[in-house]
Coordinates of C-alpha atoms in Angstrom, one line a residue:
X1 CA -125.7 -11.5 -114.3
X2 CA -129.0 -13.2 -114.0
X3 CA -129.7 -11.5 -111.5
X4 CA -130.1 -8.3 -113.1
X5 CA -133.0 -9.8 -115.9
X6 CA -136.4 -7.9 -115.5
X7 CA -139.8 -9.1 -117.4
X8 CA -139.8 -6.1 -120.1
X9 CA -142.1 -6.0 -122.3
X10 CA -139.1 -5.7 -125.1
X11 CA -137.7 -9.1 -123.2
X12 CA -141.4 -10.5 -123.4
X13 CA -141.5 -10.1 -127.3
X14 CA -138.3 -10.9 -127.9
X15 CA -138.8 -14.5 -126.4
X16 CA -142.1 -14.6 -128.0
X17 CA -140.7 -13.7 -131.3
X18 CA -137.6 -16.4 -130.6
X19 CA -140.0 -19.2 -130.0
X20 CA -142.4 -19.1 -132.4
X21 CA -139.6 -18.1 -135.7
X22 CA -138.3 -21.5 -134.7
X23 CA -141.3 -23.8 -136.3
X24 CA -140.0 -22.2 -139.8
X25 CA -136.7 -23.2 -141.5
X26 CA -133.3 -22.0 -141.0
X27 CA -131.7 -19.3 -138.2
X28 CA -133.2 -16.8 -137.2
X29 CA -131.8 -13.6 -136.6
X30 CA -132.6 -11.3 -133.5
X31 CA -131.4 -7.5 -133.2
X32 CA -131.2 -6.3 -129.4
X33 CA -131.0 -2.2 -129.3
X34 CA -129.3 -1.5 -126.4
X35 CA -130.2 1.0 -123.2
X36 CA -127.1 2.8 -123.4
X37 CA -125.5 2.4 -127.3
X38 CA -121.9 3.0 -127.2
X39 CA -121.0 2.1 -123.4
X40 CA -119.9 -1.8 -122.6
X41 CA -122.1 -4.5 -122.6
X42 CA -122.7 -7.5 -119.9
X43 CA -123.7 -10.9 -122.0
X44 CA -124.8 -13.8 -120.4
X45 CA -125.2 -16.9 -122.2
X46 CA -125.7 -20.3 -120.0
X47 CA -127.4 -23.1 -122.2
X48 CA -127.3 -26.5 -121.8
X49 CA -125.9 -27.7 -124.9
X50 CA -124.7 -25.2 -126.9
X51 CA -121.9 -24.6 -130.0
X52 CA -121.8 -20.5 -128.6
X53 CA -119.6 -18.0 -130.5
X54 CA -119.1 -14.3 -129.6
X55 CA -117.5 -12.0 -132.3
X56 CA -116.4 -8.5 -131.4
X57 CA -117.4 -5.6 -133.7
X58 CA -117.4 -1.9 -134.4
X59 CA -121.3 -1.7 -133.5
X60 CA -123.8 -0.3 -131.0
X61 CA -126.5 -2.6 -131.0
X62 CA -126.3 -6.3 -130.8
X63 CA -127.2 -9.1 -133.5
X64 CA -127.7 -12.9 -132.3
X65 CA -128.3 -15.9 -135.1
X66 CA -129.9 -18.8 -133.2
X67 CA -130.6 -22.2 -135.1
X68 CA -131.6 -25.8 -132.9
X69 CA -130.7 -29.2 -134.1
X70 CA -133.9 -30.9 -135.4
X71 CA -135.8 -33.3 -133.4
X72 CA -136.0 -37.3 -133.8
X73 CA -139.6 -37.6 -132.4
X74 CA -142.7 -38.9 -134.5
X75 CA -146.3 -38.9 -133.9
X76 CA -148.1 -42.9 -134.9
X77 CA -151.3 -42.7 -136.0
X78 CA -153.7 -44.9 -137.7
X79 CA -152.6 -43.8 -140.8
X80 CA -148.7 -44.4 -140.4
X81 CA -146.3 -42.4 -138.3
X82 CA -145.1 -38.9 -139.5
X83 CA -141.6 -37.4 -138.1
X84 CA -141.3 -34.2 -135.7
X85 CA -138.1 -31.9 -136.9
X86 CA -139.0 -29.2 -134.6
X87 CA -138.9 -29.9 -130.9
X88 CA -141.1 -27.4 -128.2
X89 CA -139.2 -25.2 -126.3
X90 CA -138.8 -21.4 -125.3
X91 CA -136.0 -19.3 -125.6
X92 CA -135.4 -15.7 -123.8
X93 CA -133.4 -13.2 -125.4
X94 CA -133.5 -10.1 -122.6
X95 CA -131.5 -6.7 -122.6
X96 CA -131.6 -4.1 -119.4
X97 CA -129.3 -1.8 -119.0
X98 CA -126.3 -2.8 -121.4
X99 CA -127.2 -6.6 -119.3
X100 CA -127.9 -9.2 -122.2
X101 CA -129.1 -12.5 -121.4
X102 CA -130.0 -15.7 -123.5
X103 CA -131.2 -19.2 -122.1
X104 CA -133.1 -21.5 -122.8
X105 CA -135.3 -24.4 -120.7
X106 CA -134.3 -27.8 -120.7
X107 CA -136.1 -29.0 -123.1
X108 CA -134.3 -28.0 -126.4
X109 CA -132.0 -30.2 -128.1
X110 CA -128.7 -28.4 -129.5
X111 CA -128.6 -24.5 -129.8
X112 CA -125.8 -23.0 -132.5
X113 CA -125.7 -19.2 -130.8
X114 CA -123.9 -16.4 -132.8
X115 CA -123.6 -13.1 -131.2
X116 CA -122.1 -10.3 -133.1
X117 CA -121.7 -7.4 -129.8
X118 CA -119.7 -4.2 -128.8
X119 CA -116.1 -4.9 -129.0
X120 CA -116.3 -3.4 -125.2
X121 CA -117.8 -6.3 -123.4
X122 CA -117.6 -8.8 -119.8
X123 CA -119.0 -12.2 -120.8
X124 CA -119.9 -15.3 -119.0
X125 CA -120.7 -18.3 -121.2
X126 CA -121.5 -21.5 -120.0
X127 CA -122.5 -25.1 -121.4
X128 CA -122.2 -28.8 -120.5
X129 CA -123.3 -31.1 -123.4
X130 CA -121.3 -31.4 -126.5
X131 CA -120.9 -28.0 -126.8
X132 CA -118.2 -25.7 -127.8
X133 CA -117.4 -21.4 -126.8
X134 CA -115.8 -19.5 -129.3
X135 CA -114.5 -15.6 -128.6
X136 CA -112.7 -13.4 -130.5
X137 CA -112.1 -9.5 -130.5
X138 CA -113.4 -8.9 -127.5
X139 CA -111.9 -6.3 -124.9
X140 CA -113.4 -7.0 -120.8
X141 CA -113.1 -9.5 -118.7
X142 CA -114.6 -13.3 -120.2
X143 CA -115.4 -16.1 -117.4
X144 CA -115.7 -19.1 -119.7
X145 CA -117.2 -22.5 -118.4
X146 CA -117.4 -26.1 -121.0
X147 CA -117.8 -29.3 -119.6
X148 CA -117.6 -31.6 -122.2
X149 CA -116.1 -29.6 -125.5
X150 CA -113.2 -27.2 -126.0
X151 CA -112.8 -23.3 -125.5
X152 CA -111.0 -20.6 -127.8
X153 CA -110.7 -17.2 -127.7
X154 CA -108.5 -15.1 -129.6
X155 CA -107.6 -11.4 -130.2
X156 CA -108.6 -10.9 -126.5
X157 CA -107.3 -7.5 -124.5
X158 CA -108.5 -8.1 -120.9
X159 CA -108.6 -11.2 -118.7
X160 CA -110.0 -14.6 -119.0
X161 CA -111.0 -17.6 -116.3
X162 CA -111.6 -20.8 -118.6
X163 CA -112.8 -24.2 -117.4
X164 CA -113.2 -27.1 -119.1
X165 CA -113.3 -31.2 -118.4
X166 CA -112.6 -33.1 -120.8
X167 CA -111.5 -30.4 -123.7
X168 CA -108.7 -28.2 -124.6
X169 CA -108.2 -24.7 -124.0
X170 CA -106.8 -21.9 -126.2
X171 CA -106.6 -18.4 -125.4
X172 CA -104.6 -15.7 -127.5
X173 CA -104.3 -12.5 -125.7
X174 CA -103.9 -9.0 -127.7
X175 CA -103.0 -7.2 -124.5
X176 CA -103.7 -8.3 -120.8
X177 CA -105.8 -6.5 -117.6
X178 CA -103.2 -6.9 -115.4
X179 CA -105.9 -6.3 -112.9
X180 CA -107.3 -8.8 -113.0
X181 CA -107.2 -12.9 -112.0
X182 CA -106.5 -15.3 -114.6
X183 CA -106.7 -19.0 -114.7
X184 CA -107.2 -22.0 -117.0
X185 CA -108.1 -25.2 -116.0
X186 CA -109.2 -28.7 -118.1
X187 CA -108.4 -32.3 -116.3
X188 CA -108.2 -33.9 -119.2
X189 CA -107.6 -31.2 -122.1
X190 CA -104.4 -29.4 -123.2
X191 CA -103.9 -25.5 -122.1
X192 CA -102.7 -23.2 -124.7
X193 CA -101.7 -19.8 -124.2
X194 CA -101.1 -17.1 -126.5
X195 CA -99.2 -14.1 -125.1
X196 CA -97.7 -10.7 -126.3
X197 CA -94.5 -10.8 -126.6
X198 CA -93.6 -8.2 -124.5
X199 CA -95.7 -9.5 -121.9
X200 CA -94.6 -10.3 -118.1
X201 CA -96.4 -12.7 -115.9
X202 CA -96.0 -14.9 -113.1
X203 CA -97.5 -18.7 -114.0
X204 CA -98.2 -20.7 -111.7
X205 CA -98.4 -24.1 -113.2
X206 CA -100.1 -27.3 -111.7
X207 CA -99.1 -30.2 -114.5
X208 CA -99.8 -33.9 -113.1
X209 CA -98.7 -35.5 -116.4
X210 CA -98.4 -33.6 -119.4
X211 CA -95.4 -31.8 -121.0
X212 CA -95.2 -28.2 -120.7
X213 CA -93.6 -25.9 -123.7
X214 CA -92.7 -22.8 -124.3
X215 CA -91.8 -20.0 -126.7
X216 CA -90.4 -17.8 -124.3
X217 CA -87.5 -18.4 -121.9
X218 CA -88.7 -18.8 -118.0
X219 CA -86.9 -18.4 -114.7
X220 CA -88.6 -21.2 -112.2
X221 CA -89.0 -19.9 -109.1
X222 CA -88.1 -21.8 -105.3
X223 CA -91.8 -22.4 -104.5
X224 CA -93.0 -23.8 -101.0
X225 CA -95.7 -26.0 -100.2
X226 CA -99.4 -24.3 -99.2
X227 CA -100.6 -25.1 -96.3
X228 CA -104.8 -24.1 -95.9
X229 CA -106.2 -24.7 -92.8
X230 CA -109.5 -24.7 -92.2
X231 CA -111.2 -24.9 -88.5
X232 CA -114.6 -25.5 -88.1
X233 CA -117.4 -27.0 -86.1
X234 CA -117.3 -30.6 -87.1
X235 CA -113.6 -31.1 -87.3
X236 CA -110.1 -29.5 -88.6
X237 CA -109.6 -29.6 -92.5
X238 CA -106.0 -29.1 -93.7
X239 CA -104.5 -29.0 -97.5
X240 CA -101.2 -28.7 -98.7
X241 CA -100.6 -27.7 -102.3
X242 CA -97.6 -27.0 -104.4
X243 CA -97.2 -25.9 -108.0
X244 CA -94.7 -25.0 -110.1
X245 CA -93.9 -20.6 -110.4
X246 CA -92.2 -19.8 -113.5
X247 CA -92.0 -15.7 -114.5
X248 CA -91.4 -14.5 -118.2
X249 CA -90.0 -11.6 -118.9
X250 CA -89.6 -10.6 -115.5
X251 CA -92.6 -11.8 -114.1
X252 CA -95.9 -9.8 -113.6
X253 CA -99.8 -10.7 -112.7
X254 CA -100.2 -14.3 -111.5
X255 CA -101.4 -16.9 -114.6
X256 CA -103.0 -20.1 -113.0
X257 CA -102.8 -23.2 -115.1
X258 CA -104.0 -26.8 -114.1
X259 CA -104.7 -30.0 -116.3
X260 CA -104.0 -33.5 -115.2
X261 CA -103.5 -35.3 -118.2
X262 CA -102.7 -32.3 -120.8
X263 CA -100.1 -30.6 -121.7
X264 CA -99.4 -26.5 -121.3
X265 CA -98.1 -24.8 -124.6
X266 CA -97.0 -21.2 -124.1
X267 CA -96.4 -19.1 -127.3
X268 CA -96.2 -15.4 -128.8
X269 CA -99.8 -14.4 -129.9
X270 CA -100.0 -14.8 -133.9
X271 CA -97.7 -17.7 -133.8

């Protein structure tokens, strides 16, 4: 989505605005109009470390409440040393087009992000220190990336690719986009899923050592090994891989789900 972010002169002062509110006390709240009220929204939001939570709403505008963990530094002086709460760093809040997108450099220490958006709306969040993404209401499609803290999204009609590390995952769909790919993956986090009850899907479920459970009844399926070949200039590459099929009710889109050392809960959504 980045690559759709212009310099506006709303973008400019927005950023302006966002970096200077944050030498005073407390959140601060930013309003972003958007280009075309009413129609779905793109959101980006890739920080570095970041607690991000996107709510859903009934609106056609769209709100974020930014705060940043206070800084440790101190300034010595002749005259004894005097502490630094508030760290430098920018932030960029910038809207084209129904495209939102909020970073920030390197610098800053912890960002806590609420975004209250369009119900209607495709998100890709990222973050890799401490951090933690939270969704919920949300219809589109969500691409969902945390490193080192969990993911959870609930009320969710759409489709969702999570990835975490060292965190669990939970997901709780209202409805799926049986158009689109779905997959979960943490090496070291447990995978829940939430689905409607009437819902029918095809999982395919790569499980190293973790115990796999589930609320609805599942036909496993004879499965054969993969076999990728790839042929290229410096040499032949080949890979097998084999993972487990299981359909409920029936079977349906293709659910991917991979953890090493978690385990995989399936349940009804609201239980």
């Amino acid at each position: 989505m980045r690559t759709y972010i212009n310099k506006a002169a709303l973008a400019a002062v927005l950023a302006l605005f966002a970096t200077q509110a944050f030498a005073q006390a407390g959140p601060q709240v930013i309003n972003i109009p958007l280009s075309r009220p009413g129609e779905p929204i793109e959101l980006d939001i890739s920080i570095l470390s970041a607690r991000i939570e996107v709510i859903g709403e009934d609106r056609e505008d769209a709100t974020f409440e930014v705060a940043v963990e206070e800084g440790a530094r101190k300034i010595i002086t002749p005259s004894g040393t005097q502490s630094l709460k508030n760290a430098a760093f920018s932030l960029e809040v910038q809207e084209k087009d129904n495209r939102i997108s909020v970073d920030t450099d390197w610098r800053a220490k912890k960002v806590n992000v609420v975004a209250r958006v369009p119900r209607q709306a495709n998100l890709e969040l990222s973050t890799v220190n401490n951090g933690e993404i939270i969704v919920s209401n949300i219809t589109g499609k969500l691409v969902l990336e945390n490193v080192n803290g969990p993911i959870t999204a609930s009320n969710i009609n759409g489709s969702v690719i999570a990835e975490a590390v060292n965190q669990d995952i939970s997901v709780s769909f209202a409805s799926l986009d049986t158009s689109q790919a779905m997959s979960f993956s943490s090496v070291n986090g447990d995978l829940k899923l939430g689905l409607p009850a009437s819902a029918g899907v095809e999982l395919h479920i790569d499980s190293q050592e973790g115990e796999i459970y589930s609320d609805y009844e599942v036909e496993v399926q004879p499965s054969e090994p993969e076999v990728i070949r790839e042929d290229g200039p410096g040499g032949v590459e080949v890979k097998v891989k084999n993972v487990i099929v299981a359909t409920i009710n029936g079977g349906g889109p293709i659910v991917r789900l991979k953890t090493l050392n978690g385990n995989i809960e399936i349940t009804k959504s609201g239980s």
